[in-house]
mmCIF file with all atom_site columns, C-alpha atoms in Angstrom:
data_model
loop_
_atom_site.group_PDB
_atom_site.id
_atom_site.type_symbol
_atom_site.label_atom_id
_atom_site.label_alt_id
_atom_site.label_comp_id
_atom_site.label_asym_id
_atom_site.label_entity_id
_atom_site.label_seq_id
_atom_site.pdbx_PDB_ins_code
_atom_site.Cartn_x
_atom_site.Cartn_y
_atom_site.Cartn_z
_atom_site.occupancy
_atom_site.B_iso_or_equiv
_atom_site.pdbx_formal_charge
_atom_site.auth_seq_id
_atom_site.auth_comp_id
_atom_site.auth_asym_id
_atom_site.auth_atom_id
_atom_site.pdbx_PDB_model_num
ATOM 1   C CA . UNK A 1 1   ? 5.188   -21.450 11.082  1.00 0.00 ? 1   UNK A CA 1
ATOM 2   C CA . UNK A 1 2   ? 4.342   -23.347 7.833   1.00 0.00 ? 2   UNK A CA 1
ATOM 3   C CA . UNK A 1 3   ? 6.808   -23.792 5.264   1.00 0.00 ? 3   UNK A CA 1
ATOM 4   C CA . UNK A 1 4   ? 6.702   -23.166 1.151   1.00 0.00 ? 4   UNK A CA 1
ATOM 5   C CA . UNK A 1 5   ? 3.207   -21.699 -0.674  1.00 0.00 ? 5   UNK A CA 1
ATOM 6   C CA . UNK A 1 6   ? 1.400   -21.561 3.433   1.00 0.00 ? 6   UNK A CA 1
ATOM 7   C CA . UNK A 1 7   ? 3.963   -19.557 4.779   1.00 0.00 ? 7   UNK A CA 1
ATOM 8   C CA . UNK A 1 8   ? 4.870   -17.099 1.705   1.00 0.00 ? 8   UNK A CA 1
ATOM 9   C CA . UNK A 1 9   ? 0.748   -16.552 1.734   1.00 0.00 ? 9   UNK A CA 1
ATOM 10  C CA . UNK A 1 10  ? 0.628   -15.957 5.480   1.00 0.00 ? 10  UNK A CA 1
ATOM 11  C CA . UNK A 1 11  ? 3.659   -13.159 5.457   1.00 0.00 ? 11  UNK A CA 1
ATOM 12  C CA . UNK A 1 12  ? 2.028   -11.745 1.808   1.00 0.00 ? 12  UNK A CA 1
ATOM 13  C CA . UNK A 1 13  ? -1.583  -11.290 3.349   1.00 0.00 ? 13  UNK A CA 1
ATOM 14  C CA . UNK A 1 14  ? -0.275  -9.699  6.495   1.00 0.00 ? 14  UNK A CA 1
ATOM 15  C CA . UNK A 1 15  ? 2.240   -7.318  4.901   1.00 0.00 ? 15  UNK A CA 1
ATOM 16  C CA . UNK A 1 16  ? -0.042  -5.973  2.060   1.00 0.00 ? 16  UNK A CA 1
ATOM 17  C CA . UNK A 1 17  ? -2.379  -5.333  4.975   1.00 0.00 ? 17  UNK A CA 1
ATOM 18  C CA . UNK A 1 18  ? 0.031   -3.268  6.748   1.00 0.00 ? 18  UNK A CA 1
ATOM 19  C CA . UNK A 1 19  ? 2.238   -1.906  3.819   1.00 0.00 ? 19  UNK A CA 1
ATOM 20  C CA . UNK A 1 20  ? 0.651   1.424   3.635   1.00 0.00 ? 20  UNK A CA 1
ATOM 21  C CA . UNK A 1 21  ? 0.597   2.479   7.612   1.00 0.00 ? 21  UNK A CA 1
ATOM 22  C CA . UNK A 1 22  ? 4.365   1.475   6.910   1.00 0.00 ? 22  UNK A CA 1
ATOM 23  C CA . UNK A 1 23  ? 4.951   3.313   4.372   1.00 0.00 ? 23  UNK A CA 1
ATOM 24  C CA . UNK A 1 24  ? 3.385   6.602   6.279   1.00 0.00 ? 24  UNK A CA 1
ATOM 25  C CA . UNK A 1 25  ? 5.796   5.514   9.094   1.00 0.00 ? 25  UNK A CA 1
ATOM 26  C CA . UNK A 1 26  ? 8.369   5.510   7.189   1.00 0.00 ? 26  UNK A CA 1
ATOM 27  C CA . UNK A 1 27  ? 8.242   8.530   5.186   1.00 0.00 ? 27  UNK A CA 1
ATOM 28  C CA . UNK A 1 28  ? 7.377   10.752  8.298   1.00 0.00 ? 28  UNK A CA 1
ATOM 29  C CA . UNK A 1 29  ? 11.363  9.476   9.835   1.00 0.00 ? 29  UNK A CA 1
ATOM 30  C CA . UNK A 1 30  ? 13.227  10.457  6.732   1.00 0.00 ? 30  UNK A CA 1
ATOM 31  C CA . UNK A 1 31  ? 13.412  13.358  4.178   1.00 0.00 ? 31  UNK A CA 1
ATOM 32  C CA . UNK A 1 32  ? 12.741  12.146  0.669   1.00 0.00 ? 32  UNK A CA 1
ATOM 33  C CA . UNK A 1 33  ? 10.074  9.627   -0.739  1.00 0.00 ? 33  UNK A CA 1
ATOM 34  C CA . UNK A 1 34  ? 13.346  7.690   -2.426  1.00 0.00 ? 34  UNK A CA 1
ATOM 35  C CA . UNK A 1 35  ? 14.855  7.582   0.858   1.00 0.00 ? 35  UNK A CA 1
ATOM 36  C CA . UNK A 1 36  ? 11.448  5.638   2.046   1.00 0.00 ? 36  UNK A CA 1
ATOM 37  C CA . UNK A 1 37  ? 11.361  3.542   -0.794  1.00 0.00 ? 37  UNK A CA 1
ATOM 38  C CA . UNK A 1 38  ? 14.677  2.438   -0.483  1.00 0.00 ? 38  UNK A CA 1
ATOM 39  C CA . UNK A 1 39  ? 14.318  1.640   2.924   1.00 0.00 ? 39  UNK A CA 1
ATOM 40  C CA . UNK A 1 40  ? 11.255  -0.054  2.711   1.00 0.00 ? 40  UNK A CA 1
ATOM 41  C CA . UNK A 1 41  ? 12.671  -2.618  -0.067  1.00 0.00 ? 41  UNK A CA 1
ATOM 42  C CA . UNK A 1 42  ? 15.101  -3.148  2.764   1.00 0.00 ? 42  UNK A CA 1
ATOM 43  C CA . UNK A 1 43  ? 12.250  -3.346  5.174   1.00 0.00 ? 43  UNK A CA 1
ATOM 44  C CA . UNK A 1 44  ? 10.417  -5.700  3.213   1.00 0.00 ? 44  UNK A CA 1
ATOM 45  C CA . UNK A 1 45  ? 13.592  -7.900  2.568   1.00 0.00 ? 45  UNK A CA 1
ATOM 46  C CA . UNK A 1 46  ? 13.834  -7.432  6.461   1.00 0.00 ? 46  UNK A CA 1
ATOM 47  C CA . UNK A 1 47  ? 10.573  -8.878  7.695   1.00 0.00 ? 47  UNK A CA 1
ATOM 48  C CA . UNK A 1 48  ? 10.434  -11.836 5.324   1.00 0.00 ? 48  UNK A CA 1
ATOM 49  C CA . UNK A 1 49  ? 13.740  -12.944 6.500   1.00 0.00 ? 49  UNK A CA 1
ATOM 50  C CA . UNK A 1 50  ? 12.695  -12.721 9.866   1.00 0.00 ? 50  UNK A CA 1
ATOM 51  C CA . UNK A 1 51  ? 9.288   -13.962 9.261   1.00 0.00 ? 51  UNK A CA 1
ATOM 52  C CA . UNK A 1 52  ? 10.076  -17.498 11.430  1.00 0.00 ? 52  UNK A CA 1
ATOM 53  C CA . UNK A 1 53  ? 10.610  -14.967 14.280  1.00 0.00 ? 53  UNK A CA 1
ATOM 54  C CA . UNK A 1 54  ? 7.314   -13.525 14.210  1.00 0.00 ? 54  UNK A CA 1
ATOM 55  C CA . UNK A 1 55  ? 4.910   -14.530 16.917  1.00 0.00 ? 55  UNK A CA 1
ATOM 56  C CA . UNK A 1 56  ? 1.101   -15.144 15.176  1.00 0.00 ? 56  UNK A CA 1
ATOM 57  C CA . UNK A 1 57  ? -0.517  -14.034 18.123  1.00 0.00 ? 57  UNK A CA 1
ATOM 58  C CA . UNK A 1 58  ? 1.033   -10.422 17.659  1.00 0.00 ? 58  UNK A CA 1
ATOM 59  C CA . UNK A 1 59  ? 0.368   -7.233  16.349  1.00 0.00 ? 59  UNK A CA 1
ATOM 60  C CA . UNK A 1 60  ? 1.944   -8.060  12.452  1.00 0.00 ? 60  UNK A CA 1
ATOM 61  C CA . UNK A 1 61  ? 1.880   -3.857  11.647  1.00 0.00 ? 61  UNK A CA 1
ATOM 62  C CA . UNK A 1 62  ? 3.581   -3.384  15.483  1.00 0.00 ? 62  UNK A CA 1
ATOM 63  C CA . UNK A 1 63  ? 6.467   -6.099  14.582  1.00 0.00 ? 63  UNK A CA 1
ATOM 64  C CA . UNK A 1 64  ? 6.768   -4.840  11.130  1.00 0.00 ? 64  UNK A CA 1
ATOM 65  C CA . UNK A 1 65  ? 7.236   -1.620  12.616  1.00 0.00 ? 65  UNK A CA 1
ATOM 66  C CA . UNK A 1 66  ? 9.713   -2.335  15.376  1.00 0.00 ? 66  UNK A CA 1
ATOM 67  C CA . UNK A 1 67  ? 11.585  -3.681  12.159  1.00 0.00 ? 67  UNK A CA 1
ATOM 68  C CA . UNK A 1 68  ? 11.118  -0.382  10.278  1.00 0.00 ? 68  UNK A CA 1
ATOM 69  C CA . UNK A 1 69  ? 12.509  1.661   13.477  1.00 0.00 ? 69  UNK A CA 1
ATOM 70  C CA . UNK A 1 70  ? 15.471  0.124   12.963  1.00 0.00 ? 70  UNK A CA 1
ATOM 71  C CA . UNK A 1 71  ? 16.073  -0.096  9.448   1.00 0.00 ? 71  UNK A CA 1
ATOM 72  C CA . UNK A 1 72  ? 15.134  3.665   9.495   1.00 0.00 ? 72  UNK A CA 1
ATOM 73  C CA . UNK A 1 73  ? 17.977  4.026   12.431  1.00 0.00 ? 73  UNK A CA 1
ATOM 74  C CA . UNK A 1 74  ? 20.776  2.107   10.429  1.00 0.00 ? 74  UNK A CA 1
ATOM 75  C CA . UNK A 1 75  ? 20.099  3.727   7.538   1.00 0.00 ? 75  UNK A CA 1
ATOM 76  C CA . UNK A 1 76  ? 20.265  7.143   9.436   1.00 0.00 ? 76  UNK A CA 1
ATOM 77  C CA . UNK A 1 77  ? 23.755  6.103   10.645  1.00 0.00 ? 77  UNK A CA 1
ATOM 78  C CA . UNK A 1 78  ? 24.752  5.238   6.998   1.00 0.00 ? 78  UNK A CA 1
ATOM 79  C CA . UNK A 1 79  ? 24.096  8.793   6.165   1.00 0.00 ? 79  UNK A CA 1
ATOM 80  C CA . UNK A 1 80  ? 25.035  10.450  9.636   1.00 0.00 ? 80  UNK A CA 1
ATOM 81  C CA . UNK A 1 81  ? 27.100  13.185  7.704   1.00 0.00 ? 81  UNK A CA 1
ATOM 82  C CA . UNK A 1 82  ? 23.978  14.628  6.305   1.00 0.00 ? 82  UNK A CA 1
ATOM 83  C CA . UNK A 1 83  ? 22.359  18.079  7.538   1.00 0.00 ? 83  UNK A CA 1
ATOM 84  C CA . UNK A 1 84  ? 18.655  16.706  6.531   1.00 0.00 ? 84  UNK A CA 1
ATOM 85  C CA . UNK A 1 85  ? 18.611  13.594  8.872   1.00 0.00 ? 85  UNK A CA 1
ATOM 86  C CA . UNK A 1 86  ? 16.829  13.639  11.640  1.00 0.00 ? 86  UNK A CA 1
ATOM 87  C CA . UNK A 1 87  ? 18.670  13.071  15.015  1.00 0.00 ? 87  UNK A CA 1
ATOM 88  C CA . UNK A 1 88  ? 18.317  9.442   16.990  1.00 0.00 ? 88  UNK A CA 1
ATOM 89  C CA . UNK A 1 89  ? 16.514  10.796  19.862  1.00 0.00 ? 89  UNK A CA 1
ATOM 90  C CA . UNK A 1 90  ? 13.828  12.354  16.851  1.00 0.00 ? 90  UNK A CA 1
ATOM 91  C CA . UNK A 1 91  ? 13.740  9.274   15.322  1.00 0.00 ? 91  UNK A CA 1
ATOM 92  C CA . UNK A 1 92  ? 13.170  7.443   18.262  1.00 0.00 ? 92  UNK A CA 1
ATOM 93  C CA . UNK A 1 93  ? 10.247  9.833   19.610  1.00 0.00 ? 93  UNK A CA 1
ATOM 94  C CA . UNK A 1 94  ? 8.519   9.962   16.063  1.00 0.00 ? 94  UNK A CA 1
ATOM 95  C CA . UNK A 1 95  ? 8.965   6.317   15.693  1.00 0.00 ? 95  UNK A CA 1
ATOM 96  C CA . UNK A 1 96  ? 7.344   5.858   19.207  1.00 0.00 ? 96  UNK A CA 1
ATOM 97  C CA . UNK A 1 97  ? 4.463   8.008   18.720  1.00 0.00 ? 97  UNK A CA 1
ATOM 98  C CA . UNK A 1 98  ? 3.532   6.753   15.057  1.00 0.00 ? 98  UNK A CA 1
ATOM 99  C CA . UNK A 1 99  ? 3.654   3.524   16.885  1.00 0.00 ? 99  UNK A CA 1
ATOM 100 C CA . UNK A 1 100 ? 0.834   4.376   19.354  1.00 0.00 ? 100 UNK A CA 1
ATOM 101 C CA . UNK A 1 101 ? -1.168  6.513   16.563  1.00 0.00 ? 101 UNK A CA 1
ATOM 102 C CA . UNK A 1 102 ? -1.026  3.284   14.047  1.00 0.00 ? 102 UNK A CA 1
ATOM 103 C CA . UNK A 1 103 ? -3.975  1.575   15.431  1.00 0.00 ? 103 UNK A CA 1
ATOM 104 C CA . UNK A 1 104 ? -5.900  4.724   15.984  1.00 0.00 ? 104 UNK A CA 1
ATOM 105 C CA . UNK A 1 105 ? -5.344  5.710   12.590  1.00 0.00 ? 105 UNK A CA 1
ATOM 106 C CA . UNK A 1 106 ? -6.000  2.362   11.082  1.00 0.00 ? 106 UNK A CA 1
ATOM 107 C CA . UNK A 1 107 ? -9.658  2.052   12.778  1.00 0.00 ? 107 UNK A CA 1
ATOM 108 C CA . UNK A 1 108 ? -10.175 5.828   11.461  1.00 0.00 ? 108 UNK A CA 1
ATOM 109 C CA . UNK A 1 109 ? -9.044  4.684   7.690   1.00 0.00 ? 109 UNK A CA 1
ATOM 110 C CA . UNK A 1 110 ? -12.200 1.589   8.746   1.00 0.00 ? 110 UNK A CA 1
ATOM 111 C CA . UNK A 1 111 ? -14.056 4.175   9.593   1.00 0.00 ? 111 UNK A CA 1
ATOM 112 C CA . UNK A 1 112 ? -13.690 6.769   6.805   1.00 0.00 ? 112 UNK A CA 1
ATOM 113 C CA . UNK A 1 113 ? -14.620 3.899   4.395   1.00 0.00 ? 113 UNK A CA 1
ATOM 114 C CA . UNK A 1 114 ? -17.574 2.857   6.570   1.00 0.00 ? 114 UNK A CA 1
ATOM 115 C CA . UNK A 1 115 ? -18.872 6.512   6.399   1.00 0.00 ? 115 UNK A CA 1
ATOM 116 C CA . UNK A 1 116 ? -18.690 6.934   2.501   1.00 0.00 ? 116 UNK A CA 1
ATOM 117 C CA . UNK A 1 117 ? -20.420 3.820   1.734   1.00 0.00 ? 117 UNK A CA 1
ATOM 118 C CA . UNK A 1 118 ? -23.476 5.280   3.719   1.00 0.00 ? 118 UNK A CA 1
ATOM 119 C CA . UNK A 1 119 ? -23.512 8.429   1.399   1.00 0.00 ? 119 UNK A CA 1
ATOM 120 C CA . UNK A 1 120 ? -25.815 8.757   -1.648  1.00 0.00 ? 120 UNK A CA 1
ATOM 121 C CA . UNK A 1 121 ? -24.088 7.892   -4.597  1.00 0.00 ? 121 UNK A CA 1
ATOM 122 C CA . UNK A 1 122 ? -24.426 11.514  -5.595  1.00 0.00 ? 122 UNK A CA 1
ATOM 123 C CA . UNK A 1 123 ? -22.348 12.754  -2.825  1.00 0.00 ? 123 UNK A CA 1
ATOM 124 C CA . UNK A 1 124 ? -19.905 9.520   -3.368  1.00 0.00 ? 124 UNK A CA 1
ATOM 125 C CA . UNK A 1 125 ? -19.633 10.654  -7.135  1.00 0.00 ? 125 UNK A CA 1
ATOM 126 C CA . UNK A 1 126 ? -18.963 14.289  -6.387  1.00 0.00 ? 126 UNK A CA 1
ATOM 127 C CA . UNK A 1 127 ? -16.151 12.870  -3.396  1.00 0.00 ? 127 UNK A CA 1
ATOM 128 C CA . UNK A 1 128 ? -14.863 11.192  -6.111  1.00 0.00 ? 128 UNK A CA 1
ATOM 129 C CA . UNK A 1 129 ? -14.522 13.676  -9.114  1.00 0.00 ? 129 UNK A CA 1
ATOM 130 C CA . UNK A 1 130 ? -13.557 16.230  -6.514  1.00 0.00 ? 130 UNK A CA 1
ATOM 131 C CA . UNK A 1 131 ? -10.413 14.711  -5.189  1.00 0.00 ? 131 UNK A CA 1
ATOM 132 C CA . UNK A 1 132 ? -9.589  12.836  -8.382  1.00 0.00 ? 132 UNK A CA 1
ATOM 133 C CA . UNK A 1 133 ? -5.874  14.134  -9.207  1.00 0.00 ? 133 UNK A CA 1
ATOM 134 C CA . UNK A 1 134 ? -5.693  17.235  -11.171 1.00 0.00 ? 134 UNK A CA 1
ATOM 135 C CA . UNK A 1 135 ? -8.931  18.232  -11.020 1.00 0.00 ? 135 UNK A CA 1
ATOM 136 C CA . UNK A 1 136 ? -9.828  21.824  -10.412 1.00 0.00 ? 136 UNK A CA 1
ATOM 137 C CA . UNK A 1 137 ? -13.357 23.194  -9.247  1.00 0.00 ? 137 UNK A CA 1
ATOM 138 C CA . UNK A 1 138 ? -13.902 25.406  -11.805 1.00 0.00 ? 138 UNK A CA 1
ATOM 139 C CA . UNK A 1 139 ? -13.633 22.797  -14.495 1.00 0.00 ? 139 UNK A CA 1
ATOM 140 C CA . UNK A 1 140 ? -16.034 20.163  -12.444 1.00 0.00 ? 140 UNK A CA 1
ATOM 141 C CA . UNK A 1 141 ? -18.519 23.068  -12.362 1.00 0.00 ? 141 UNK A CA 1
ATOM 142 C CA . UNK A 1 142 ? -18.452 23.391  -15.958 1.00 0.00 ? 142 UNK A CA 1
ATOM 143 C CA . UNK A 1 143 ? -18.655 19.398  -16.118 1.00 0.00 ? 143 UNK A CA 1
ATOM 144 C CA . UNK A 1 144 ? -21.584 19.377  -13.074 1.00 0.00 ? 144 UNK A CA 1
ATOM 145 C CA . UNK A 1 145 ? -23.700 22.920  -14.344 1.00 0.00 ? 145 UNK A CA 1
ATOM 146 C CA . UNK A 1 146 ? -23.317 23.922  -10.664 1.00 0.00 ? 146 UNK A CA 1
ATOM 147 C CA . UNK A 1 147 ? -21.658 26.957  -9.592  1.00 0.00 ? 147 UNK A CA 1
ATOM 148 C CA . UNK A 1 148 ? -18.249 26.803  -7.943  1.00 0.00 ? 148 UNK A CA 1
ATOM 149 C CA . UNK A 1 149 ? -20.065 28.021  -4.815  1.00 0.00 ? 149 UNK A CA 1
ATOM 150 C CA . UNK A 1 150 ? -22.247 25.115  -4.411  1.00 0.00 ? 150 UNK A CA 1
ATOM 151 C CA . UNK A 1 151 ? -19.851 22.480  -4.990  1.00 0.00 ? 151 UNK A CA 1
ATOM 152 C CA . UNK A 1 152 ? -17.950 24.378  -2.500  1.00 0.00 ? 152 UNK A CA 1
ATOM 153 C CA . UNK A 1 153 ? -20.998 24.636  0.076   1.00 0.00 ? 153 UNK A CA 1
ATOM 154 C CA . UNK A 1 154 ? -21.744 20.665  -1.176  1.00 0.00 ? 154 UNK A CA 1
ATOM 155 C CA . UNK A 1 155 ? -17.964 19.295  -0.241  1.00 0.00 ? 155 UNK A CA 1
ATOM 156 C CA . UNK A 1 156 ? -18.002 21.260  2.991   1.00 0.00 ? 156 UNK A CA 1
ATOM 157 C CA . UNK A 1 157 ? -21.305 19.654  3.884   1.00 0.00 ? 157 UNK A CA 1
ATOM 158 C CA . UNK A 1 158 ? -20.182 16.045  2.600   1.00 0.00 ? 158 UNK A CA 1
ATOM 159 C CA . UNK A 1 159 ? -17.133 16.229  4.554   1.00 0.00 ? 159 UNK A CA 1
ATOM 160 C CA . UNK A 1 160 ? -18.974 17.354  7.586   1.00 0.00 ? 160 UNK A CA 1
ATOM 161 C CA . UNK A 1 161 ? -20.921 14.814  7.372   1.00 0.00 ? 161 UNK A CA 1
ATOM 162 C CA . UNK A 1 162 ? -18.119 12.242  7.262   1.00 0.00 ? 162 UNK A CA 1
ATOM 163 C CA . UNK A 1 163 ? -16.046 13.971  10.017  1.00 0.00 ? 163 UNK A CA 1
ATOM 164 C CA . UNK A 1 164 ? -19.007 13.590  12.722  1.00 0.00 ? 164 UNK A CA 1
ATOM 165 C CA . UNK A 1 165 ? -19.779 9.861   11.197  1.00 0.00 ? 165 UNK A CA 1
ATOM 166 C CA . UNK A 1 166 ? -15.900 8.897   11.595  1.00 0.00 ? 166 UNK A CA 1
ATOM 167 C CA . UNK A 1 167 ? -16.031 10.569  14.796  1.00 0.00 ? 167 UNK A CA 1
ATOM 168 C CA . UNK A 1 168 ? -18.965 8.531   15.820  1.00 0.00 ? 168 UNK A CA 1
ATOM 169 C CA . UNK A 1 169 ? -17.718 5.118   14.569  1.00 0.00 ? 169 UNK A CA 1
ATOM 170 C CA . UNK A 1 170 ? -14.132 5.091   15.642  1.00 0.00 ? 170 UNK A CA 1
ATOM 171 C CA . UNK A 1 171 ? -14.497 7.341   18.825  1.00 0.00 ? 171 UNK A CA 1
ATOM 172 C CA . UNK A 1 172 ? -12.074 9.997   17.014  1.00 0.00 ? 172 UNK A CA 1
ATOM 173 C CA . UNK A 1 173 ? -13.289 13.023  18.881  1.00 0.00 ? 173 UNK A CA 1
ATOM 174 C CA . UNK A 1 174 ? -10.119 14.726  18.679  1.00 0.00 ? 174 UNK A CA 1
ATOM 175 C CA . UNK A 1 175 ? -9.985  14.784  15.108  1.00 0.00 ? 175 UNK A CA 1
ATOM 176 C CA . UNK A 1 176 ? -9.985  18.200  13.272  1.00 0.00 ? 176 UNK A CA 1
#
């Protein structure tokens, strides 16, 4: 592994690549968002000490999250007294399956973004403004002149649309 600038790049690339899917991972094994964020500060902490260890011709997001698993399980024994963690045995089944999901979910996330670059801006802009945080259809069909209704009918067609292209593109045909 390179040492200094090389090697602080290399880990920074591949973690920022990866940091969300752990993040998700995280949060699904324990109760509160803090509790995620404090473990993945330890996480992150984790992974660059071990970074030497790593093997480049591995899955970075599988390592990192063979690290998680266990910062996730020693912090669960740090707070073994409390009603809201989950058991070891739940831990260790989520933890497994979010494992095998990752990549699945990762080449649906490609996917998704694939799919709304193909629609017309139009449809792009109304994705957009519709999901924006906050807003509420009844004020963005003041904003647009259209009728609740049709943005309704619009967004259900739009997301339609992106459901059968991300279904195409990332052979997702069990997605809902």
């Amino acid at each position: 592994m390179d040492s200094g600038p090389e090697r602080h790049e290399a880990f920074l690339k591949l973690f920022t690549a990866s940091d969300a899917a752990l993040r998700a991972y995280v949060r699904v094994l324990v109760p509160t968002r803090d509790d995620a964020a404090e473990i993945m500060q330890e996480i992150s902490l984790v992974l660059w000490r071990k970074f030497d260890e790593y093997q480049g011709h591995e899955d970075f997001r599988r390592w990192a999250f063979g690290v998680a698993r266990f910062q996730v399980l020693a912090w669960r024994r740090d707070k073994a007294r409390d009603r809201l963690v989950l058991s070891e045995s739940a831990v260790e089944s989520i933890a497994q399956q979010m494992t095998e999901d990752a990549a699945q979910l990762e080449l649906q996330r490609s996917a998704l973004e694939t799919c709304i670059g193909k629609l017309q801006e139009e449809q792009r802009s109304l994705l957009r403004a519709a999901y924006a945080p906050g807003v509420k259809l009844d004020w963005l069909s003041k904003e647009t002149g259209k009728t609740v209704q049709s943005l309704y009918k619009n967004l259900q067609r739009i997301r339609a649309r992106l459901l059968d292209c991300v279904r195409r593109n990332a052979g997702a045909g069990d997605l809902r």
